[in-house]
Structures are given as structure tokens and as C-alpha cells.
GROMACS .gro file of C-alpha atoms in nm:
model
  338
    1UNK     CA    1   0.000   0.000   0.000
    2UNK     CA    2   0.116   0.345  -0.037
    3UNK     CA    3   0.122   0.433   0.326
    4UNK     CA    4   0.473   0.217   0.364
    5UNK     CA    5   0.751   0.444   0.425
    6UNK     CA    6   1.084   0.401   0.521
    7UNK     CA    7   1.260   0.762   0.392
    8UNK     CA    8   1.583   0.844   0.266
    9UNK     CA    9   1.823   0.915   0.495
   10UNK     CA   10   2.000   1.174   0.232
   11UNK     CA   11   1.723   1.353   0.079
   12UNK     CA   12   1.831   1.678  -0.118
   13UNK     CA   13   1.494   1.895  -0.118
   14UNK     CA   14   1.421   2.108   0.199
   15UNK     CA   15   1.171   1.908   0.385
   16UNK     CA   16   1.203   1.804   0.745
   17UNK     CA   17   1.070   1.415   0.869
   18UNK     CA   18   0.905   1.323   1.165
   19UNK     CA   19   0.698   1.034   1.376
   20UNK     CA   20   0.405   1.082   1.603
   21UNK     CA   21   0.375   0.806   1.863
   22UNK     CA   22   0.185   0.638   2.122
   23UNK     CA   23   0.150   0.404   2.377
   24UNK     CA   24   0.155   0.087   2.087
   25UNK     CA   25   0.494   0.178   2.031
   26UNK     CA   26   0.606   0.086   2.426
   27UNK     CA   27   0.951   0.234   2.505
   28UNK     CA   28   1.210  -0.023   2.381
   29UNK     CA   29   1.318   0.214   2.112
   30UNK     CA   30   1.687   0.212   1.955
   31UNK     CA   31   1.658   0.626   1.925
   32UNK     CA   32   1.996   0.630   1.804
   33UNK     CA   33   1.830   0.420   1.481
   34UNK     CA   34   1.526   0.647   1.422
   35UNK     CA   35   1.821   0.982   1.462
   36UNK     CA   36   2.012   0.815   1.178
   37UNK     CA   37   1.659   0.798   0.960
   38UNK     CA   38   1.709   1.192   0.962
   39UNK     CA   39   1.429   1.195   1.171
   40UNK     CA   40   1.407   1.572   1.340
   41UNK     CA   41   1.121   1.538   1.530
   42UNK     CA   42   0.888   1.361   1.746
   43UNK     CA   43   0.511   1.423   1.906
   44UNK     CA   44   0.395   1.157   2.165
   45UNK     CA   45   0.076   1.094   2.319
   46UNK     CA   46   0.063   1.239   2.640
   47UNK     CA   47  -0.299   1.219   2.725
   48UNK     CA   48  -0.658   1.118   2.633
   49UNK     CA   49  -0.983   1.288   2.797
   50UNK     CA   50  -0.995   1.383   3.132
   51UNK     CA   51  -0.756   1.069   3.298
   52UNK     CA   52  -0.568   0.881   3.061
   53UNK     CA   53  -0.198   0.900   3.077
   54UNK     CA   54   0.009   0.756   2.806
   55UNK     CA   55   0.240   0.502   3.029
   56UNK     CA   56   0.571   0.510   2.801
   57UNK     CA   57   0.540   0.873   2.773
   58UNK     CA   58   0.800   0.961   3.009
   59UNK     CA   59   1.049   0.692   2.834
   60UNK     CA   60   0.986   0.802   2.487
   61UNK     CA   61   1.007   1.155   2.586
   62UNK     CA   62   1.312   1.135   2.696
   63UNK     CA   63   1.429   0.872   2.443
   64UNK     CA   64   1.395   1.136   2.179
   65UNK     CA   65   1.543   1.384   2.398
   66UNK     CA   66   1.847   1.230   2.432
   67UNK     CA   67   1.941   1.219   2.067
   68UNK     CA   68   1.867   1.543   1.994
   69UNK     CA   69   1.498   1.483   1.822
   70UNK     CA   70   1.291   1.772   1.907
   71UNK     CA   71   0.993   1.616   2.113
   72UNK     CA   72   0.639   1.727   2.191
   73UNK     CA   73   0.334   1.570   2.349
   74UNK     CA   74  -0.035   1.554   2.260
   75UNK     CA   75  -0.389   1.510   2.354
   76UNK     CA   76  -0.672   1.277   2.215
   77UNK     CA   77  -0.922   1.484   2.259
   78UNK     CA   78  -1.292   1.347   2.349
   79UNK     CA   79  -1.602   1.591   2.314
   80UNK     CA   80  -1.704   1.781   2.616
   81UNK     CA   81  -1.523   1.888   2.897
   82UNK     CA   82  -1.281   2.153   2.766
   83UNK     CA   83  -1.121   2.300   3.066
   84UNK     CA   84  -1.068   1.937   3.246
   85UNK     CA   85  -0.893   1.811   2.964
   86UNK     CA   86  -0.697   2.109   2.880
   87UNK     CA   87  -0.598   2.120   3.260
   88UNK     CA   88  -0.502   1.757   3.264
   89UNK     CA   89  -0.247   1.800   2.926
   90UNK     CA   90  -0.060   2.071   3.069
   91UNK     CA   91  -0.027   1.927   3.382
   92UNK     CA   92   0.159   1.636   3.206
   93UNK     CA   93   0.312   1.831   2.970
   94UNK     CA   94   0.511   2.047   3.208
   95UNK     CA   95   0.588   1.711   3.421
   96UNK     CA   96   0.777   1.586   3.149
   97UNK     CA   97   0.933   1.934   3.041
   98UNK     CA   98   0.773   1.974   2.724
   99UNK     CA   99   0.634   2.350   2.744
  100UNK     CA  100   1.025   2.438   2.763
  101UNK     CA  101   1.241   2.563   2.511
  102UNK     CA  102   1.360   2.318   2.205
  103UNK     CA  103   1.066   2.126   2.262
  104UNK     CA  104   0.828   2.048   2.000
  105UNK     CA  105   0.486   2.254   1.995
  106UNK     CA  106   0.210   2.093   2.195
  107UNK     CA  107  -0.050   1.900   1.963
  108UNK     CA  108  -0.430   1.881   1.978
  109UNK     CA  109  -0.558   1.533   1.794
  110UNK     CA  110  -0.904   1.604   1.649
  111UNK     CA  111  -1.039   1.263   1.573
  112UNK     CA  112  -1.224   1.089   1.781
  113UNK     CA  113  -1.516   0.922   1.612
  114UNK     CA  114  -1.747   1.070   1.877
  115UNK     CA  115  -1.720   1.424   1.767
  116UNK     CA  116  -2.107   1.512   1.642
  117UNK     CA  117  -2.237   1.829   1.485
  118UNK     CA  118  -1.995   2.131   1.437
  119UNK     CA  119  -1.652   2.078   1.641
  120UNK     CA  120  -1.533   2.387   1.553
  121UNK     CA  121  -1.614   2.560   1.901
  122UNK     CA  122  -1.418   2.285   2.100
  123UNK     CA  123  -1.123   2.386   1.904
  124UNK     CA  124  -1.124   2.768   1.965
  125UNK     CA  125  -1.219   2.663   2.362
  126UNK     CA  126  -0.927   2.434   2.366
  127UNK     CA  127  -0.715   2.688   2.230
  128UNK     CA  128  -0.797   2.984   2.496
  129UNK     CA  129  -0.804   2.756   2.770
  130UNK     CA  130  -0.479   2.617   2.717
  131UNK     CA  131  -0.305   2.983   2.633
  132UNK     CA  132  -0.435   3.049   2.942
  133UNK     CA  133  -0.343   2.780   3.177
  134UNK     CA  134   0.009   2.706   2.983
  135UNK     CA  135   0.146   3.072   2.957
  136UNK     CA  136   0.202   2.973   2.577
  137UNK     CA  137  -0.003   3.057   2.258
  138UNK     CA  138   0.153   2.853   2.024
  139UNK     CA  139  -0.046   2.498   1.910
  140UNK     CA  140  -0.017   2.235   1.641
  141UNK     CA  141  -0.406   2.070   1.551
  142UNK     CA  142  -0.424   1.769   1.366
  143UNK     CA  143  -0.677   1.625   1.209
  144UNK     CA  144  -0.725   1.410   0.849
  145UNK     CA  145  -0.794   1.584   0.553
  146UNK     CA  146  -1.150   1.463   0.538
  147UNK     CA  147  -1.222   1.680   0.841
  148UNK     CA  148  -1.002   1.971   0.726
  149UNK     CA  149  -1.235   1.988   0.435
  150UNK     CA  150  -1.530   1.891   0.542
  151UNK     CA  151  -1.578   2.008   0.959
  152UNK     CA  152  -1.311   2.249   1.044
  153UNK     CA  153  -1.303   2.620   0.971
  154UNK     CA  154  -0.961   2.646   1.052
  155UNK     CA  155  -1.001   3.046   0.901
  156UNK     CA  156  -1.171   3.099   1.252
  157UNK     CA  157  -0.927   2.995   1.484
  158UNK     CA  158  -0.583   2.929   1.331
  159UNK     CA  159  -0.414   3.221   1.423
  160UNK     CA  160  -0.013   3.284   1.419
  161UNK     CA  161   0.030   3.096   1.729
  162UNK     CA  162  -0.162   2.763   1.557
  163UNK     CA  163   0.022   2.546   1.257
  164UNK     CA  164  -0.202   2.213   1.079
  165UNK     CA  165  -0.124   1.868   1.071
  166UNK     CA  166  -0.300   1.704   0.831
  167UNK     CA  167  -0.292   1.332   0.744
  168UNK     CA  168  -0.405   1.182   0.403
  169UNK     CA  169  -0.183   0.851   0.305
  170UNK     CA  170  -0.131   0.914  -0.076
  171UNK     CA  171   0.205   0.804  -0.053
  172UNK     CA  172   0.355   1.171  -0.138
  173UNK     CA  173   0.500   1.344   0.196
  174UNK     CA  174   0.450   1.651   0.174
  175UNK     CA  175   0.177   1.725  -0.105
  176UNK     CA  176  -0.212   1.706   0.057
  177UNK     CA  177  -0.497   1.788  -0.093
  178UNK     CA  178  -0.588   2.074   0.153
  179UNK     CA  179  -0.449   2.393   0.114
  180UNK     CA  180  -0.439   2.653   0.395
  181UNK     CA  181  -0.131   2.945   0.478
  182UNK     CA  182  -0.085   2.756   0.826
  183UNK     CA  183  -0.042   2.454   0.688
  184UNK     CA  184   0.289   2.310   0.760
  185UNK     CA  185   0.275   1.897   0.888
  186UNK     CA  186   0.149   1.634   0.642
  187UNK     CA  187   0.080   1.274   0.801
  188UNK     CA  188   0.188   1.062   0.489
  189UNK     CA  189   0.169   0.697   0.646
  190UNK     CA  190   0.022   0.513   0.907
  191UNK     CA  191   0.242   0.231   0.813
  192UNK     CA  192   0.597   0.378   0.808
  193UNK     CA  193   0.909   0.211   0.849
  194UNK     CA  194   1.178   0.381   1.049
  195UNK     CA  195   1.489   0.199   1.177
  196UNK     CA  196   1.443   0.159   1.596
  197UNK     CA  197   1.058   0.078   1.564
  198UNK     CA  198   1.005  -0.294   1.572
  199UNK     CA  199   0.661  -0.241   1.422
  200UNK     CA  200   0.465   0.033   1.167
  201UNK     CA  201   0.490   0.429   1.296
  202UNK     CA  202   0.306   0.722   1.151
  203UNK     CA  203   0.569   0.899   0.966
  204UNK     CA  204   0.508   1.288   0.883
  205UNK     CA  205   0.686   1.559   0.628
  206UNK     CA  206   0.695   1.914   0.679
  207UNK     CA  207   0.492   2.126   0.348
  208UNK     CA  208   0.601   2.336   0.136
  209UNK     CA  209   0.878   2.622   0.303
  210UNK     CA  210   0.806   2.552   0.634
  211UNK     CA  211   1.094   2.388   0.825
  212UNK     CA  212   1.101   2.198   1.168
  213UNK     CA  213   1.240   2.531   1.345
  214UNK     CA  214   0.900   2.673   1.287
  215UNK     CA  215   0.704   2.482   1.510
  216UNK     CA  216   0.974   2.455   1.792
  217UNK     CA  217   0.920   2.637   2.137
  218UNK     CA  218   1.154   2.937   2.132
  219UNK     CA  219   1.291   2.802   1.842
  220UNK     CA  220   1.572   2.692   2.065
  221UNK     CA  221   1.776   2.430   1.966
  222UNK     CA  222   1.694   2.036   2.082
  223UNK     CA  223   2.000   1.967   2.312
  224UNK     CA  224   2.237   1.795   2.197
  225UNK     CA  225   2.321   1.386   2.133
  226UNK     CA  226   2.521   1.206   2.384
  227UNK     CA  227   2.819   1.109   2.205
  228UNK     CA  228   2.773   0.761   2.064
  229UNK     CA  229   3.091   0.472   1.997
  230UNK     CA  230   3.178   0.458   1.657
  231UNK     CA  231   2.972   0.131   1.465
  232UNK     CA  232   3.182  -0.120   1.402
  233UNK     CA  233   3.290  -0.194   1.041
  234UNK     CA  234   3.050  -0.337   0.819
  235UNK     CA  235   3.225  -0.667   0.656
  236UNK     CA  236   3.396  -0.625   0.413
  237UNK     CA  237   3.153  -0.652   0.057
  238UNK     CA  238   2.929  -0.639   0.264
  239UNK     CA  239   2.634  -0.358   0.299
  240UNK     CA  240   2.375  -0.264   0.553
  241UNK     CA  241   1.995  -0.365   0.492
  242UNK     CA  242   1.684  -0.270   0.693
  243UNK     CA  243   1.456  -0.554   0.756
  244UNK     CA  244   1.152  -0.493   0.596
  245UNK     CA  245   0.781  -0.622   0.738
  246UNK     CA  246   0.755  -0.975   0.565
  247UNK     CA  247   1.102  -1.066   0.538
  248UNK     CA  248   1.250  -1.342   0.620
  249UNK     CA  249   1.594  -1.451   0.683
  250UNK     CA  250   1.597  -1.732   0.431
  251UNK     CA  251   1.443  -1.452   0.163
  252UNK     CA  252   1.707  -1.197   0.240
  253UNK     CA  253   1.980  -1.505   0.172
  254UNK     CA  254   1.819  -1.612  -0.139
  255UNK     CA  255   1.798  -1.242  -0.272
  256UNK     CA  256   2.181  -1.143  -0.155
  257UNK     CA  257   2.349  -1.481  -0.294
  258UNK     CA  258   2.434  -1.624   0.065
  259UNK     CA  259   2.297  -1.836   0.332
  260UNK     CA  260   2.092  -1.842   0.597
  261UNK     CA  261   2.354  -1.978   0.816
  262UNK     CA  262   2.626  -1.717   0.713
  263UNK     CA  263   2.377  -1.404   0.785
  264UNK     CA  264   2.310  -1.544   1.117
  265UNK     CA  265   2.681  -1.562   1.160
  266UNK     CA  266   2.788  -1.240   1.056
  267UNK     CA  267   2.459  -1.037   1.236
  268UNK     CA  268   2.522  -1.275   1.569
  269UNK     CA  269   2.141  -1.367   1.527
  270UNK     CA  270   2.074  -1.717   1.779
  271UNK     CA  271   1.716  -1.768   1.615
  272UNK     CA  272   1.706  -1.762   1.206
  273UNK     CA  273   1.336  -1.797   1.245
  274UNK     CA  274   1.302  -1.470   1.453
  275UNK     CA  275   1.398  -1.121   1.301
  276UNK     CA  276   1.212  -0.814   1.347
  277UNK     CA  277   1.149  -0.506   1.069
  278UNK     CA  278   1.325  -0.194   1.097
  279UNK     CA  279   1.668  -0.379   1.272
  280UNK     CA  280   1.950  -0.338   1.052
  281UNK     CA  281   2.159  -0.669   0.906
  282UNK     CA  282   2.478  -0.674   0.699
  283UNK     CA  283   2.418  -0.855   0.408
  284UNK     CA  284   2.632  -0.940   0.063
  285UNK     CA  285   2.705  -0.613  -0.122
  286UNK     CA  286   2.859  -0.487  -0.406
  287UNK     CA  287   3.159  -0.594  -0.622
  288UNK     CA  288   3.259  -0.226  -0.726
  289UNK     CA  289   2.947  -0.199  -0.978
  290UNK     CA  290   2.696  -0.068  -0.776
  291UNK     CA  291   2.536  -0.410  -0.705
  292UNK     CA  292   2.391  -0.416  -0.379
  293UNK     CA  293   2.303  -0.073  -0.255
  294UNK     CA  294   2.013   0.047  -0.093
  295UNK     CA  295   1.774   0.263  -0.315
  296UNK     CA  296   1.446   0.393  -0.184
  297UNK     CA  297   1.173   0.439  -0.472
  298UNK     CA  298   1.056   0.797  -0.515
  299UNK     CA  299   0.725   0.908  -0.659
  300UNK     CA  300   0.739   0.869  -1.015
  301UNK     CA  301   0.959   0.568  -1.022
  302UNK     CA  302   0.899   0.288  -1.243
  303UNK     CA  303   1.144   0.002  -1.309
  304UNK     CA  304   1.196   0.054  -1.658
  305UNK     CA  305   1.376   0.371  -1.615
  306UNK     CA  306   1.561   0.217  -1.314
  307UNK     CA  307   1.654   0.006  -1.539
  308UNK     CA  308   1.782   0.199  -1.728
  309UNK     CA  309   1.993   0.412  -1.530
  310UNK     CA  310   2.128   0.121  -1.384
  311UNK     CA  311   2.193  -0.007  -1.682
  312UNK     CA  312   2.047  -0.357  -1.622
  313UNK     CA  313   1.728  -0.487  -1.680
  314UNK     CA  314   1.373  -0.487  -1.538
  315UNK     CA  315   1.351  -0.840  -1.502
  316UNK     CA  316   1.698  -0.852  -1.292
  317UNK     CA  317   1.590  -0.591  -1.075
  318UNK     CA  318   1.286  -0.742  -1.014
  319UNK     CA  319   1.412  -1.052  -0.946
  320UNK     CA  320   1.650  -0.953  -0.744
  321UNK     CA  321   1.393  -0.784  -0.500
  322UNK     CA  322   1.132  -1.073  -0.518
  323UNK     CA  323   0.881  -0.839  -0.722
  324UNK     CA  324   0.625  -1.055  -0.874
  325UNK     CA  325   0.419  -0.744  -1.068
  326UNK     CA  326   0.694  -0.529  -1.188
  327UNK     CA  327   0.443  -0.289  -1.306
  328UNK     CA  328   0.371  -0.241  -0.954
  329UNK     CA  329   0.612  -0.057  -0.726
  330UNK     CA  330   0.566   0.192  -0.450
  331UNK     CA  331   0.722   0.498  -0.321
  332UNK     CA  332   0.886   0.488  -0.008
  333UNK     CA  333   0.981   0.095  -0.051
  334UNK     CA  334   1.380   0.017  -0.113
  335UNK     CA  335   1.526  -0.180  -0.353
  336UNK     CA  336   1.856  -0.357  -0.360
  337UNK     CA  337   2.009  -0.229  -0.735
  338UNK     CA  338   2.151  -0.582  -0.883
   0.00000   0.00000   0.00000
């Protein structure tokens, strides 16, 4: 589907990635991992309603922190009840730090299914309540684009201190089809892949000019990584891969030319039948010809023209990446160039 992302790590157009999390993700996150997926920032689920408390929020927080990710919370709002649930996010957000300086703007999640009639007054009551109550004006909203364009008026309450986050998965980060001058976070895919997530994420690009600085408290700087031991080596011919949902260790072997015994050598793996997406293996790589590397299809991308440039031929590529439709690829996936 075209919600699967796992993004470049080197992408040369100004656009800034980021995850929103919650609870499902738990807090046995390799940060260091979703860092080196040039990911900038972070928004987790602090709250829900009036009493829910996101339990890993305090790990993932500072998780993120720690790398130098620029980290927010928000709120799952329910109808009714403004004021108690305003009063319960900031609480949490200022016990984990994030109304200070270099975090990421606060969030308010418009989505809950039991939203009736016109929900545009809980937004502008959410908004005052928490200026009030937080010292702070500025506020991200999210919401899908079905509910951009169809039940919110953002014109009435997106001021300068609000920026949107809208999700649509059409497989194109950072194009929606909403348009509005405070626009600035596209949700792209429920389903991303990002190295340090053993499962899917929601994976978010920044639209048009606006940059990740925008939307940061201050606009201070996220502090700085710990410094991290150099990786060691990758063998030599040999290249890193990112498991990918659905692999499995005897596919990968058949793909790269090796076996399942030698990966599970090399990657010190004790159980060939147990590998999770989004780790990183070494696996056979290239002779000096380009074979091997890592190429992550962009929108627009068909195989004939990588092909082309590669100068080999659809039906190695395909089989080299177990395609069985090779009229059928999708942006975001990765490839392994034969």
C-alpha cells in the first residue's frame, strides 16, 4: 500500500521528517536508529480525555530527547469537557518538560469518532483555555484531511500561534490535498518504516517552506546527542539492509546470494526464524558496480527507467527484489540495485 515508508536518509529537497507516537509503540526504542533515519522530530501521546496518561510517555520523551529529536506531546481529545482536559495535558506536559524551550509545539488530535455536529467551538475553547493555563499561545491541531475539508473552519481559529497537521496517506509526503497558509505537517503513512521501531509508525513531512524550526518552542535548539561509539565496520563486501515487514531470513539469503547460516553468523542472530522489521543486518554487497546498494523508490519511479539508469534490466531488478508485478512498485519501498 502506499502508506509504507521508510525515507531516505539523504534527501536533497528542503523538507524536514518526523513520527508521532503512542503508547503501541512501548519504550524499547533504539533512538539512536530512528536519529540516523534523519528523523528531526517527534510528538507523543501524552494524554486522552480527562484521565488517561500515556504510560511510556516519560520513556519516549526522553528517548527522543536524548538524541537530539525535538519532542512534543499531545492530547486525544474526546467531546465535552474543555477545561478538564486542557488542565489535565498541561499538567503532564510540564511534568515531562515539554512547554520548555527546544521542545516540539504541543498538539491537539481532532479525531475521535465521537465528535457530532460542528466541532469547531471545541477547538477555539481548547485553544484559549490552554493559552491560558500554559502561559504559551503557540499549538499544532491535527486532524485528516477529510475533516479539514469537510468540519473544520480552521479560518476561525488558526491564528499565528496555531500550525495544521494534516494526514491523508497518498504516498507523497509533503503534497495534501488541503491547502491553507498555516499549513505546515502532512501525516503521509500510518504504516511507516523507520529503523528503531520494531513495528509500523506514523511517519510525517513538513509542506512546502516551512521547516522543523518553525514549530519549535523558542525556536531553541533540541539539546544535543550524547556522544555515541563509533559502529563497528560493516564486513567487508558487505552492505547494511533494513529488515523490511515480511522478510524473512531465508528470503534476504536467497535475494543477496548467501545463506541463511552465514547471515546469522555475521549479524550474531541465535534464532534464524526470529527477526524483526526496521533492525538493521549486513548482508552481501557490491563488487565495485553498484550491485547491492540500498535505493528507496521515489514518486514517479517505475522500473523501466531504473533500469535503465542502472543499466540492467527490469527483469533482474525485479528478481533480485522478489517483485512478482513489476508494473507495480511503491514509493517509499527500497530496492537492492543488482
Amino acid at each position: 500500500m502506499l502508506g509504507r515508508f521508510a525515507m531516505p536518509e539523504n534527501r536533497k529537497d528542503h523538507v524536514d521528517y518526523g513520527i508521532d507516537i503512542s503508547s503501541w509503540q512501548g519504550s524499547a526504542i533504539d533512538w539512536n536508529a530512528v536519529k540516523g533515519n534523519n528523523i528531526s522530530f517527534a510528538s507523543v501521546k501524552v494524554t486522552e480525555a480527562t484521565g488517561y496518561v500515556n504510560p511510556h510517555a516519560t520513556a519516549q520523551v526522553d528517548g527522543a530527547r536524548s538524541v537530539g529529536i525535538h519532542v512534543g506531546g499531545y492530547h486525544y481529545a474526546h467531546p465535552g469537557d474543555v477545561a478538564g482536559q486542557v488542565a489535565h495535558f498541561v499538567a503532564q506536559l510540564n511534568a515531562r518538560g515539554l512547554l520548555g524551550s527546544g521542545s516540539l509545539w504541543p498538539m491537539l488530535d481532532m479525531e475521535h469518532h465521537t465528535f457530532t455536529g460542528d466541532p469547531n467551538g471545541f477547538v477555539a475553547e481548547f485553544i484559549r483555555e490552554y493559552r491560558a493555563r500554559s502561559g504559551r499561545r503557540e499549538l499544532l491541531v491535527y486532524a485528516n484531511q477529510y475533516w479539514f475539508t469537510r468540519r473544520l473552519r480552521a479560518g476561525e481559529w488558526a491564528d499565528d500561534g496555531v500550525i495544521l497537521w494534516c494526514a491523508q496517506y497518498n504516498g507523497n509526503p509533503g503534497h495534501v490535498d488541503y491547502s491553507h497558509p498555516r499549513l505546515a505537517i502532512h501525516q503521509h503513512s500510518q504504516e511507516g518504516i523507520v529503523p528503531g521501531f520494531t513495528g509500523f509508525v506514523d511517519r510525517n513531512a513538513t509542506v512546502g517552506g516551512w521547516r522543523v524550526g518553525s514549530f519549535v518552542l523558542d525556536g531553541a535548539p533540541a539539546p544535543a546527542p550524547a556522544p555515541q561509539p563509533a559502529p563497528a565496520p560493516a564486513p567487508s563486501g558487505w552492505v547494511s539492509y533494513v529488515i523490511q515487514p515480511g522478510d524473512t531470513l531465508s528470503g534476504i539469503a536467497a535475494r543477496t546470494g548467501t545463506t541463511v547460516g552465514e547471515l546469522a553468523s555475521r549479524n550474531g542472530i541465535t534464532n534464524p526464524n526470529l527477526i524483526y522489521a526496521g533492525n538493521t543486518i549486513q548482508v552481501p554487497g557490491s563488487d565495485g558496480s553498484g550491485g547491492g546498494e540500498r535505493y528507496q523508490i521515489q514518486p514517479g519511479d517505475t522500473l523501466s527507467a531504473l533500469a535503465v539508469r542502472w543499466g540492467t534490466t527490469v527483469a533482474a531488478i525485479a528478481a533480485r527484489n522478489g517483485i512478482a508485478d513489476p508494473n507495480r512498485i511503491y514509493a517509499g519501498n527500497w530496492l537492492i540495485r543488482p
